[in-house]
Structure formats: structure tokens, C-alpha cells
């Protein structure tokens, strides 16, 4: 029995130790260590004097925004002291690259160039990219994105001539009042900090970049900034082992190349030291190197910081850091003195020459690993472009979007639904001008905008408060007022009280563009119906938060810090979006931005240079993502008003498929309208006309033998130039109330004369394709008869308002200021004035601006919402407008056997491709669209999930200007879309 028990105990021990072995994998070594015994390292090492070996351990500060004297000082250090490297701070990428090349050319041994680039090179260099702060990254649930960020930061730094990033920060920020770490930490959870630090590190090292975890042994629980004083960490060794040291052990075990030591006073780790941990042998040599087993590069925090310099002189303090076990001195202030003091320490036996040699070889090995054995100068050409590439910007946006954290979403308010039921005010607190947040919100639907700067008075706050009483939804942004997202509210007590009132109103979604800890300082913030925290304030954060609210993107972020009892570590709600447009970059939809932007820009510029148009708007959407939306040129040749994205264009014939057609499709869906019906079925006055035998299917495909058009305005004028009776007058009256132009008024019932003229118009001898707009004059009346609503109301209630397409409107001057409406033709024939704010088409203006063939105004963004609904077979924003089968029916070829390319109302590609035809060569047969007389075009390609819109006023100042047609600008731009596609759709691949 005893033998059995002994065997069992041995077996149990084996299992336990085996399990422990699985939990604690073998520590990975920094990859550069494999070069320590290389031929290159030995060959370089053998050329170095004792002083030069010490100099390899020294890294000096450099700035590319300083003058030539600074450059001379740096070159002197290279030539005279033979320093091993530089850490670059403020400046610009090209200036920095130029300096690096000069310094490298002057150096006997290639220089190791470093940077503190925790959130990318934008932390130090102007005109370069900032990635999110680490607190923001701490909210992300997909660590793969952080790995990708590490790769991209590595790529950018290597491209700029840099080799060593003093990042990531793996301090556990468990002190909300921490003045130096805070938003620079991944958060207050040690596991999250470790996982994200490792992902970031592995990404950088996969790009051949050295990196260092900091600030060992943990700077997260202090209220003192070590730049200005020496912080005291009074925790026990047990506490330090279980919390602060955990991420460092994990990231060292994962193979990080460097560790940066903080300037901290930690009695539990060095009870006799009473000085900075940077100078502590028990902390560096005993704990970090021996106990934990780190063999990579141990680098000091900056040796000019007060936390280490207090009580120490330059040079001496550097020597102490070397004696403590550091391999690399960052920001040495007195290089000759440092070398001298370290030499003295070697001579005094305080440190052996063998130990100096070992550290020197470690630095040389790191230099070989980063490629300095085959040094190439920084290529300055295209440096800026390659540092700011669209792939990196897309990743940046993805990171920010993945971090957005929804803390309140009562009744699943987000993403917003039923836009037609909402009267919205957007209110930005802390910014006195319209914000990127508000601009993006306004792309989804109409709203009124209010701003209160950080210094707003009580009277200004009261004025805004009185104006927002009648709104049923308040979209509130609380903005960062400082340069960085510190744990400071930055708002006056009055503004904070107002935010509290808004949050408690029962109708507010509050977006906090600030450090998460600020949630504890905002009054009543937990009372908000919706609450989002972004951790920082920038263009990406603001735009993506607006998109989240309206369902352009989803949210999955979680609080990386504990704030209070209401907002705990790990809190966050998933919000599923992707129901409306996501405004993003071409690469996000598999398109090449370089091809797209260069192609469209050049073709538009050519058209403007050739005076084909004064300006235009171009929009491209793919996969429900708006990837290009740009306005060009001027509203008019005779003014300097630039076209803005919010400006509205006359849709001309695009009106047909944006008003009459959706109305007919909906009525057809409801069984109220029949494609095989006839005009007299819905307009009794047509019962005895010559049009009783033509069906709407024939009419809508333009093969009903109807006349192409009738110039109705000409019938109002006699040969002598006077107006016929019952048509127009030069002055208004009860019988002539409708103003067409200055001194020109129309008879109140003139539209019936138009109907009568259409009824009496002769038919063409043969039913074949002939484009006609006559029936579209009649559809407003038909729709009104069938629906019981006037035509504009029917369209607004059933389509435009629910879509959030508020600029789709007739007679825009009733709703919008003239400055937002682009002028069209200078009319010398009929109205004798420049047409501005009213419909260009004479027939439409004689229908009081409301017709099915012309009269609609819109900007490209709002038109895109309607077209996206078409593309998605009748749905958009989580709502269905028309049955999918009906969209399929209306967008297919109807009579191809009759050589007719038309669908029902929509245009389609020629049945056989024609060079310089109506659409791009690569447009699929499934595509459809329409063009307008004033210079507009849209096209939808369901095979590629593409929406393309081109809006212009080519008729300005005269319709005789047909250069836009002869240049074929619109179709050429459409082809650019297909050229920019990175791969064809699956249906093309499988053919």
C-alpha cells in the first residue's frame, strides 16, 4: 500500500510539474542577440578603443527643428566622442532624414537612431501620423489590430531612418491622478496591459524595429512626474510582483528587445538606495537581469530628468547608471564627462572591462539586426508621401473605431432609427466653432448646430438652452480643451452643470471626447440615454463617433480603466451598425486611393480648364462606404464662391428617377399602380386621347411613340414678342400669382394647359426607342391621385425624410439659403435672368417648380442615400422602402430585342459597347443610372456594389456649352472607378 501511495505521489508531482511547464513556456530571447558573435560585430568591435566602446553605450538628444549650430554640436559628438547613437525629438521627417544622413556619413560606426514614438512618429515629428494613445488602444478587443499598428509604426520608423522605438508603455495605470502615465498606459488591468504590450511589440519587431517596454519596474501608481521630481513607490514586494511587474515579466518572456528603466524610488526593491531605480543595482542587475532573466538592451529613461539628476552631476550620474546594469544611456547631457567617469570606474574595478565589452557587443549586435551592417542613407524623395500612406490611415481609423466604447444605450437608441421622427440638435461643448463631429452628424440627416466654447458665459449657455427646448434628440459632444487627454475636465462649473442638465433631459446622447477618468467629473453623466467615450479628441474620433450614432459603423470597445461605481473596468456595450453609409477611405472598400484621386482630380481639372463647367461634386460609394466625396471649382465663372460639399445642384432629368420613379415603384409595390395599365386608368381626362393603348411599361422604357418633348414656354409668346392671353404677365395678381422671374408671373392654372398639350400631342409612327419626358409631367398628378397626398409630401414622407436626405427637395429657396444653391444658365430666351435657386428647365418652372421630369435639387451626399437604397434592393438604414423584386424588375432590360437598352425609367449600358458611349467600358450589364441636361450623372453597378454621382452646372452660363459632352468627362471618371478596383467581384472571377 505504501509503495502504491509513493508511486501515486510521484505521478501526481509529475502531472503538476508538467502542467506548470505548459503554463510557463520557455522565455523567448530578443532576436538581435543571435548576432552577438557575428563576424561584423567582431570586426567593428576590434577597431574600437576603450573610449569608443563606452561611447557606443551613449545616445544623445537631437532635434531637427533647430538651427545649424545644433547640427555642428551633433557632428562634433560623432567625430570627437564617437557616440553610439541619437534619440530624435521634435522636427520634421525630411529635415530629420537629412540630419541622419549627415550624421551617419560622419560616423566611424553606424549610428543607432531612436525615438520616443509611443503613438507613432507623429509624437515627435510634424506632418506625420499619430496613432491612438495607449489608453484608447486598451479599449480595443481585437489585439490583431494593435499588432498591425506595431508593424506599421515599425515600417514608418525604418523608412525615416530610425531603428529603436522606446515603446510600448506597459505600466499599469491604477492611479487616476497619475500625471505622467495615465493616457499613455493601456489601462488598469495588468492582463490587458500585458497582452496589448506584447501585440504592439511583436508588430514592431516583425518590421525589424527594436523596441523597449517601459517604465520598469512600473510607473503607473504615482502622483509625481519623474520629469520634475523623484516619485516614491511605497508598495510591498508582494504587491509589486503581483501587479506592476506582471506585464514586464510577460513581455520579456515574449522576447522584447529592450526594457527602459524608470526614475523611481522603490524601497521594497532597493531598501538602501533612496535614489532613482535607474541607478539601482538591486533593481536592474539583480531583479531585471538575474531574477527575471532579461538579456536584451536595458536602457535608461532620459538622463536629463529631475527624477535622476537631483543630487547627481552630469557624467557622474551616467556612470552610476552603467554600474547599476544599464546597457544604453539615453539623453546623456555631458558626453565627455560621462566617458571619463565610466573609464574611472573601470580603472577602479567598479566595473570590469569585460562587462563594458559585453554591453558594447550587445549594442553592435542590435545595430546589425536592424540592418546597419548594410547601411543605406534615408531616401528623402517621396518620404512624406510614404510616411502618410492611405493604408496606414485606414488602420488608424480602424483602431479608433474599434476603441469607441458605448457605456449607455437605453432602449437600443443607437444606431438611430426612424430619422423622420427626430428633430435633432447637435451641441458641442468646449469648442466654439462647428466641429468635425457635427459636420459628420449632418451628413446623415438635417439638424441644427450649437456650439459653446470652454469660456462661454452664463448668458451664452442660457441662450442655447432656450433654443433647444423643442428638439426631441440632443447629440452632445464634450470636447477636449487641452493639447493631450489628461485627467482634467477643462470646463467651467457652468458648462459642467449644463452638460448635467442635458444628460438628465431624457433625450441626450453624450459623446465624451476626453480621457475616460473625466467621466467621474461630469455631472449627471450616468443619466444620459446614450453615452460614448472616445478617450481622446481628434478628427478620427469625432467622425467615427458620429458614424457610430447613425449606424455607419459598429462599436465593441470596453473600458480599460476603472472610473467609479457607475463605470467599471471592462464596461461597454456592443452596438451593431453598418446600416448606413460609412465615410471612409478607398482602401476600406478594396479601391486604390492613388488611382482614384489622381484619375478623378485630373479629369475634373481638365474639364474646368477647358471651361466645360465652373465646378462640380463627385461622390463614389462602394459596399455601403462613401470612399470619395469631393467638391471642385466655383459655383460660377463670375464669382469666387467655391463649391462646397453641402451645396445643392439642379438635378435636371435625374429628377425622373429620383422622384417619379421611386413613387411609382412604391405604389406598384402596394398594388396601386400597374405597369400594364394605361394613362387613362389614372388620369380620366386622357380617356379619349390617342394614348389609351400605350402601357406604362412602354412609356417608362421610352418606346411608347410619345414625342420627345414640347417647348411649352414658346407657346406663351406671340410673334410680336408679347404674351398670349391666359399665360404670362409682367405683374402679379390673383390670377397670375406664381413668379417665374422678375417681372414675369404665370397663370395660376397653367399646368392644365400643359396636360392638355401632352394629351393632344401626336404619336410617332412607330413604337421604338425615343427618349421622351412628356409622361413625367403627369406623374405628380397620378401619384397624388393614388396616394391622397401631394407629390412633394409623398416623396418626403416615404423616402427623403426617413433616408435623412433632407436636401432632396423642390423649390429649394423655401428651405435653404441662396448661397447653398449652385446657379445654372443665364436665360436670354424666356426668363431673361441668371437662373439661381429655381429650376433651370422651362417646363418644370411652368409646373411651379414641381414636375416628375425636372425640378429636384440635392447635393451628392443626399442623392447617394436614395441611390444606395436602390442598390440594396429597396433597403437602407435598417428600413425597407420597396420590395427587392420590384427593384430587380425596374432595373433590368425590358425590350432588348427591340434594340432598346432602357430599363423602367432607368438608363442602362448600350446592348453592344460603343466607344465613348453612355457608360464606362467596364460597367457591368447589371448597372443602371441616368444623366441630366445640366451636367449631372449617376450610375449604380450592383455587380460591383458601386454608386457614382457627378453633379455639375455645365449649362452655366449657357446651354450651348457642350464641352462636357465632347470631353466625355463623366464617363471617363466612371472608368477610373473600375481602374481603381483592386480585384473584380466574385461573379467575374467565377465566370
Short mmCIF file of C-alpha atoms in Angstrom, two decimals, residues 173-524:
data_model
loop_
_atom_site.label_atom_id
_atom_site.label_comp_id
_atom_site.label_asym_id
_atom_site.label_seq_id
_atom_site.Cartn_x
_atom_site.Cartn_y
_atom_site.Cartn_z
CA UNK A 173 -2.14 52.85 -14.61
CA UNK A 174 -4.03 52.16 -11.38
CA UNK A 175 -3.81 55.77 -10.16
CA UNK A 176 -6.33 58.04 -11.93
CA UNK A 177 -4.32 61.07 -10.81
CA UNK A 178 -1.10 59.88 -12.43
CA UNK A 179 0.34 63.00 -14.10
CA UNK A 180 2.85 61.33 -16.42
CA UNK A 181 1.50 57.91 -17.48
CA UNK A 182 -2.31 57.99 -17.45
CA UNK A 183 -3.48 58.03 -21.10
CA UNK A 184 -0.08 56.60 -22.11
CA UNK A 185 -0.97 53.29 -20.44
CA UNK A 186 -3.15 50.53 -21.84
CA UNK A 187 -5.15 50.76 -18.62
CA UNK A 188 -5.55 49.47 -15.10
CA UNK A 189 -5.85 45.75 -15.87
CA UNK A 190 -2.45 44.01 -15.82
CA UNK A 191 -3.56 41.23 -18.17
CA UNK A 192 -4.87 43.67 -20.77
CA UNK A 193 -1.72 45.77 -20.46
CA UNK A 194 0.48 42.72 -20.98
CA UNK A 195 -1.48 41.34 -23.93
CA UNK A 196 -1.59 44.64 -25.78
CA UNK A 197 2.02 45.46 -24.99
CA UNK A 198 3.08 42.12 -26.45
CA UNK A 199 0.95 42.60 -29.58
CA UNK A 200 2.41 46.07 -30.13
CA UNK A 201 5.95 44.80 -29.51
CA UNK A 202 5.64 41.82 -31.82
CA UNK A 203 4.30 44.02 -34.59
CA UNK A 204 7.24 46.42 -34.33
CA UNK A 205 9.86 43.69 -34.11
CA UNK A 206 8.34 41.90 -37.11
CA UNK A 207 9.23 45.07 -39.06
CA UNK A 208 12.86 44.89 -37.91
CA UNK A 209 12.49 47.60 -35.28
CA UNK A 210 13.98 47.44 -31.79
CA UNK A 211 11.58 48.38 -29.01
CA UNK A 212 11.63 48.72 -25.25
CA UNK A 213 8.99 48.13 -22.61
CA UNK A 214 8.77 50.96 -20.12
CA UNK A 215 8.95 52.20 -17.39
CA UNK A 216 10.42 49.33 -15.37
CA UNK A 217 9.53 48.28 -12.72
CA UNK A 218 6.23 50.20 -13.09
CA UNK A 219 5.34 53.91 -13.13
CA UNK A 220 1.56 53.54 -13.04
CA UNK A 221 0.80 54.20 -9.37
CA UNK A 222 2.34 57.57 -8.67
CA UNK A 223 1.10 61.13 -8.46
CA UNK A 224 4.55 62.62 -9.16
CA UNK A 225 6.01 63.33 -12.60
CA UNK A 226 9.55 61.98 -12.76
CA UNK A 227 10.44 64.71 -15.25
CA UNK A 228 10.33 67.12 -12.32
CA UNK A 229 10.94 65.06 -9.16
CA UNK A 230 11.67 61.55 -7.92
CA UNK A 231 8.40 59.65 -7.32
CA UNK A 232 8.14 57.32 -4.34
CA UNK A 233 6.54 53.89 -4.85
CA UNK A 234 5.79 52.62 -1.36
CA UNK A 235 4.20 49.26 -2.17
CA UNK A 236 5.37 45.93 -0.83
CA UNK A 237 7.41 43.48 -2.87
CA UNK A 238 4.40 41.15 -2.97
CA UNK A 239 2.21 43.87 -4.45
CA UNK A 240 4.87 44.83 -6.99
CA UNK A 241 5.32 41.19 -8.01
CA UNK A 242 1.61 40.58 -8.49
CA UNK A 243 0.74 43.84 -10.27
CA UNK A 244 3.40 46.25 -11.52
CA UNK A 245 5.94 43.63 -12.56
CA UNK A 246 3.44 41.30 -14.24
CA UNK A 247 3.38 42.96 -17.71
CA UNK A 248 7.17 43.28 -17.72
CA UNK A 249 7.65 39.60 -16.97
CA UNK A 250 5.17 38.69 -19.72
CA UNK A 251 6.61 40.92 -22.42
CA UNK A 252 10.18 39.88 -21.54
CA UNK A 253 9.08 36.26 -21.80
CA UNK A 254 7.66 37.08 -25.26
CA UNK A 255 11.08 38.23 -26.47
CA UNK A 256 11.13 42.03 -26.35
CA UNK A 257 14.43 43.55 -27.40
CA UNK A 258 14.65 46.29 -24.77
CA UNK A 259 13.45 47.47 -21.37
CA UNK A 260 13.56 51.09 -20.22
CA UNK A 261 14.11 51.71 -16.52
CA UNK A 262 12.16 54.47 -14.78
CA UNK A 263 13.40 57.10 -12.35
CA UNK A 264 11.58 55.85 -9.24
CA UNK A 265 12.35 55.45 -5.55
CA UNK A 266 11.15 51.94 -4.57
CA UNK A 267 12.24 50.94 -1.05
CA UNK A 268 10.73 47.45 -1.35
CA UNK A 269 13.14 46.67 -4.19
CA UNK A 270 16.16 48.67 -3.02
CA UNK A 271 15.83 49.47 0.69
CA UNK A 272 19.28 51.06 0.89
CA UNK A 273 19.26 53.02 -2.30
CA UNK A 274 16.98 56.02 -1.64
CA UNK A 275 17.71 57.06 -5.21
CA UNK A 276 16.32 56.55 -8.71
CA UNK A 277 15.77 52.97 -9.83
CA UNK A 278 17.86 53.89 -12.88
CA UNK A 279 20.86 53.91 -10.55
CA UNK A 280 19.89 50.80 -8.57
CA UNK A 281 21.93 47.61 -8.99
CA UNK A 282 19.37 45.57 -6.98
CA UNK A 283 16.61 46.67 -9.35
CA UNK A 284 18.47 46.40 -12.68
CA UNK A 285 21.20 43.80 -12.29
CA UNK A 286 19.63 41.66 -9.59
CA UNK A 287 15.90 41.84 -10.36
CA UNK A 288 15.66 42.60 -14.08
CA UNK A 289 18.70 40.74 -15.38
CA UNK A 290 19.22 37.92 -12.88
CA UNK A 291 15.83 37.11 -11.37
CA UNK A 292 13.63 37.85 -14.37
CA UNK A 293 16.33 36.79 -16.80
CA UNK A 294 16.24 39.69 -19.28
CA UNK A 295 19.21 39.59 -21.66
CA UNK A 296 18.21 42.34 -24.07
CA UNK A 297 19.09 46.04 -24.01
CA UNK A 298 18.45 47.81 -20.72
CA UNK A 299 18.05 51.50 -21.48
CA UNK A 300 17.71 54.35 -19.05
CA UNK A 301 14.89 56.84 -19.11
CA UNK A 302 16.16 60.27 -20.17
CA UNK A 303 19.20 61.18 -18.09
CA UNK A 304 18.22 64.85 -18.01
CA UNK A 305 15.04 64.28 -15.97
CA UNK A 306 14.91 65.74 -12.46
CA UNK A 307 13.96 62.35 -11.05
CA UNK A 308 17.53 61.19 -11.65
CA UNK A 309 19.61 64.39 -11.83
CA UNK A 310 18.67 65.72 -8.37
CA UNK A 311 21.78 65.35 -6.24
CA UNK A 312 23.82 63.99 -9.16
CA UNK A 313 26.08 65.81 -11.59
CA UNK A 314 26.14 65.09 -15.34
CA UNK A 315 28.64 62.41 -16.22
CA UNK A 316 28.71 61.02 -12.71
CA UNK A 317 25.04 60.10 -12.90
CA UNK A 318 25.68 58.33 -16.22
CA UNK A 319 28.49 56.33 -14.66
CA UNK A 320 26.20 55.29 -11.80
CA UNK A 321 23.60 54.13 -14.35
CA UNK A 322 26.19 51.94 -16.07
CA UNK A 323 27.30 50.47 -12.75
CA UNK A 324 23.67 49.66 -11.92
CA UNK A 325 23.45 47.50 -15.06
CA UNK A 326 22.08 49.72 -17.83
CA UNK A 327 23.33 48.96 -21.32
CA UNK A 328 22.31 52.19 -23.04
CA UNK A 329 22.27 55.75 -21.69
CA UNK A 330 19.53 57.92 -23.18
CA UNK A 331 19.90 61.70 -23.34
CA UNK A 332 23.33 61.98 -21.78
CA UNK A 333 23.91 65.67 -21.12
CA UNK A 334 27.72 65.72 -20.85
CA UNK A 335 29.19 63.05 -23.11
CA UNK A 336 32.93 63.68 -22.47
CA UNK A 337 32.34 63.72 -18.74
CA UNK A 338 30.28 60.52 -18.89
CA UNK A 339 33.01 58.67 -20.82
CA UNK A 340 35.62 59.94 -18.43
CA UNK A 341 33.67 58.86 -15.33
CA UNK A 342 32.95 55.40 -16.74
CA UNK A 343 36.65 54.97 -17.60
CA UNK A 344 37.50 55.86 -14.00
CA UNK A 345 35.03 53.25 -12.75
CA UNK A 346 36.67 50.60 -14.93
CA UNK A 347 40.11 51.58 -13.68
CA UNK A 348 38.85 51.48 -10.09
CA UNK A 349 37.45 47.98 -10.56
CA UNK A 350 33.86 49.13 -10.01
CA UNK A 351 33.00 47.52 -13.33
CA UNK A 352 35.14 45.24 -15.47
CA UNK A 353 36.30 45.96 -18.99
CA UNK A 354 34.80 42.58 -19.93
CA UNK A 355 31.40 43.82 -18.83
CA UNK A 356 31.79 47.00 -20.89
CA UNK A 357 32.85 44.88 -23.87
CA UNK A 358 29.81 42.63 -23.45
CA UNK A 359 27.45 45.59 -23.45
CA UNK A 360 29.23 47.16 -26.41
CA UNK A 361 28.83 43.95 -28.40
CA UNK A 362 25.16 43.83 -27.43
CA UNK A 363 24.66 47.29 -28.95
CA UNK A 364 26.61 46.33 -32.07
CA UNK A 365 24.52 43.16 -32.41
CA UNK A 366 21.38 45.28 -32.25
CA UNK A 367 22.81 47.53 -34.96
CA UNK A 368 23.43 44.56 -37.23
CA UNK A 369 19.92 43.18 -36.58
CA UNK A 370 18.33 46.45 -37.71
CA UNK A 371 20.45 46.39 -40.88
CA UNK A 372 23.16 48.90 -40.08
CA UNK A 373 25.81 46.46 -41.28
CA UNK A 374 24.48 47.28 -44.73
CA UNK A 375 23.63 50.90 -44.06
CA UNK A 376 21.73 52.84 -46.69
CA UNK A 377 21.06 56.60 -46.40
CA UNK A 378 17.50 57.75 -45.84
CA UNK A 379 15.86 58.26 -49.24
CA UNK A 380 14.38 61.75 -48.93
CA UNK A 381 12.36 61.62 -52.14
CA UNK A 382 8.74 60.63 -51.51
CA UNK A 383 9.46 60.39 -47.78
CA UNK A 384 6.45 62.48 -46.78
CA UNK A 385 4.10 60.53 -49.06
CA UNK A 386 5.34 57.15 -47.89
CA UNK A 387 5.06 58.16 -44.24
CA UNK A 388 1.43 59.18 -44.76
CA UNK A 389 0.08 56.37 -46.90
CA UNK A 390 -3.65 55.56 -47.07
CA UNK A 391 -3.21 52.01 -45.79
CA UNK A 392 -1.77 53.39 -42.56
CA UNK A 393 -4.52 55.99 -42.28
CA UNK A 394 -7.14 53.30 -42.75
CA UNK A 395 -5.55 51.25 -39.98
CA UNK A 396 -5.56 54.37 -37.82
CA UNK A 397 -9.29 54.79 -38.37
CA UNK A 398 -9.93 51.11 -37.68
CA UNK A 399 -8.09 51.38 -34.37
CA UNK A 400 -10.10 54.42 -33.34
CA UNK A 401 -13.36 52.84 -34.41
CA UNK A 402 -12.59 49.63 -32.52
CA UNK A 403 -11.89 51.63 -29.35
CA UNK A 404 -15.19 53.55 -29.23
CA UNK A 405 -16.90 52.48 -26.03
CA UNK A 406 -20.66 52.70 -25.56
CA UNK A 407 -21.50 52.87 -21.86
CA UNK A 408 -25.22 53.70 -22.14
CA UNK A 409 -27.66 52.80 -24.89
CA UNK A 410 -31.10 52.90 -23.33
CA UNK A 411 -33.81 51.16 -25.35
CA UNK A 412 -31.21 50.40 -28.05
CA UNK A 413 -31.34 54.03 -29.11
CA UNK A 414 -28.21 53.62 -31.21
CA UNK A 415 -27.97 53.26 -34.08
CA UNK A 416 -30.69 55.82 -34.61
CA UNK A 417 -33.80 54.64 -36.42
CA UNK A 418 -36.81 56.44 -37.92
CA UNK A 419 -34.96 59.62 -38.79
CA UNK A 420 -38.24 61.15 -39.95
CA UNK A 421 -39.47 61.18 -36.34
CA UNK A 422 -36.43 63.03 -34.98
CA UNK A 423 -35.89 66.73 -34.57
CA UNK A 424 -32.20 66.88 -33.78
CA UNK A 425 -29.87 69.47 -32.30
CA UNK A 426 -26.13 68.85 -32.12
CA UNK A 427 -24.38 70.68 -29.29
CA UNK A 428 -20.61 70.75 -28.93
CA UNK A 429 -19.29 71.75 -25.51
CA UNK A 430 -15.75 73.10 -25.32
CA UNK A 431 -15.45 74.14 -28.98
CA UNK A 432 -16.75 77.49 -30.21
CA UNK A 433 -16.75 76.53 -33.91
CA UNK A 434 -18.60 73.75 -35.71
CA UNK A 435 -16.70 70.54 -35.04
CA UNK A 436 -15.80 67.57 -37.21
CA UNK A 437 -18.27 65.65 -35.04
CA UNK A 438 -21.09 67.99 -36.01
CA UNK A 439 -20.13 68.08 -39.68
CA UNK A 440 -20.22 64.29 -39.86
CA UNK A 441 -23.50 64.09 -37.96
CA UNK A 442 -25.03 66.46 -40.51
CA UNK A 443 -24.10 64.15 -43.36
CA UNK A 444 -26.67 61.65 -42.07
CA UNK A 445 -29.66 63.96 -41.73
CA UNK A 446 -30.62 67.57 -41.20
CA UNK A 447 -30.08 69.12 -37.79
CA UNK A 448 -29.37 72.44 -36.12
CA UNK A 449 -25.92 73.11 -34.74
CA UNK A 450 -24.97 74.84 -31.47
CA UNK A 451 -21.51 75.46 -30.00
CA UNK A 452 -20.33 76.59 -26.59
CA UNK A 453 -16.62 77.26 -26.18
CA UNK A 454 -14.79 76.50 -22.96
CA UNK A 455 -15.10 80.15 -21.91
CA UNK A 456 -18.81 80.52 -22.68
CA UNK A 457 -20.66 82.87 -20.37
CA UNK A 458 -23.78 82.06 -18.38
CA UNK A 459 -25.76 84.22 -20.82
CA UNK A 460 -24.46 82.25 -23.83
CA UNK A 461 -25.30 78.97 -22.15
CA UNK A 462 -28.78 80.21 -21.29
CA UNK A 463 -29.35 81.36 -24.88
CA UNK A 464 -28.51 77.89 -26.25
CA UNK A 465 -30.60 76.22 -23.56
CA UNK A 466 -33.66 78.25 -24.53
CA UNK A 467 -33.28 77.34 -28.21
CA UNK A 468 -33.13 73.56 -27.78
CA UNK A 469 -36.36 73.05 -25.84
CA UNK A 470 -38.37 71.82 -28.84
CA UNK A 471 -35.90 69.20 -30.05
CA UNK A 472 -36.58 65.56 -29.21
CA UNK A 473 -32.97 64.40 -29.63
CA UNK A 474 -29.81 66.14 -28.44
CA UNK A 475 -26.46 64.92 -29.74
CA UNK A 476 -23.95 66.34 -27.29
CA UNK A 477 -20.18 66.34 -27.72
CA UNK A 478 -17.96 67.12 -24.73
CA UNK A 479 -14.62 68.06 -26.23
CA UNK A 480 -11.02 68.08 -25.06
CA UNK A 481 -9.82 71.58 -24.27
CA UNK A 482 -6.12 70.77 -23.75
CA UNK A 483 -3.39 69.52 -26.05
CA UNK A 484 -3.45 65.99 -24.59
CA UNK A 485 -6.24 63.99 -22.92
CA UNK A 486 -5.15 64.44 -19.33
CA UNK A 487 -7.43 63.68 -16.41
CA UNK A 488 -8.80 67.22 -16.35
CA UNK A 489 -12.32 68.36 -17.13
CA UNK A 490 -11.27 71.73 -18.54
CA UNK A 491 -14.82 73.13 -18.39
CA UNK A 492 -16.24 75.85 -16.20
CA UNK A 493 -18.68 74.91 -13.45
CA UNK A 494 -21.46 76.49 -15.51
CA UNK A 495 -20.65 74.37 -18.56
CA UNK A 496 -20.40 71.23 -16.44
CA UNK A 497 -23.79 71.99 -14.92
CA UNK A 498 -25.23 72.46 -18.41
CA UNK A 499 -23.82 69.11 -19.54
CA UNK A 500 -25.50 67.62 -16.49
CA UNK A 501 -28.82 69.20 -17.45
CA UNK A 502 -28.53 67.87 -20.98
CA UNK A 503 -27.65 64.38 -19.75
CA UNK A 504 -30.63 64.40 -17.39
CA UNK A 505 -33.05 65.70 -20.03
CA UNK A 506 -34.02 62.18 -21.12
CA UNK A 507 -33.26 62.94 -24.77
CA UNK A 508 -29.47 63.17 -24.99
CA UNK A 509 -26.73 61.02 -26.41
CA UNK A 510 -23.49 62.34 -24.93
CA UNK A 511 -20.14 61.67 -26.58
CA UNK A 512 -17.16 62.34 -24.32
CA UNK A 513 -14.06 63.11 -26.40
CA UNK A 514 -11.84 63.01 -23.35
CA UNK A 515 -9.85 60.81 -21.02
CA UNK A 516 -12.09 58.12 -19.51
CA UNK A 517 -11.28 59.27 -15.96
CA UNK A 518 -13.12 62.55 -16.75
CA UNK A 519 -16.39 60.60 -16.57
CA UNK A 520 -16.03 60.84 -12.81
CA UNK A 521 -16.07 64.65 -13.03
CA UNK A 522 -19.05 65.17 -15.38
CA UNK A 523 -22.31 65.88 -13.59
CA UNK A 524 -25.25 63.51 -14.11
#
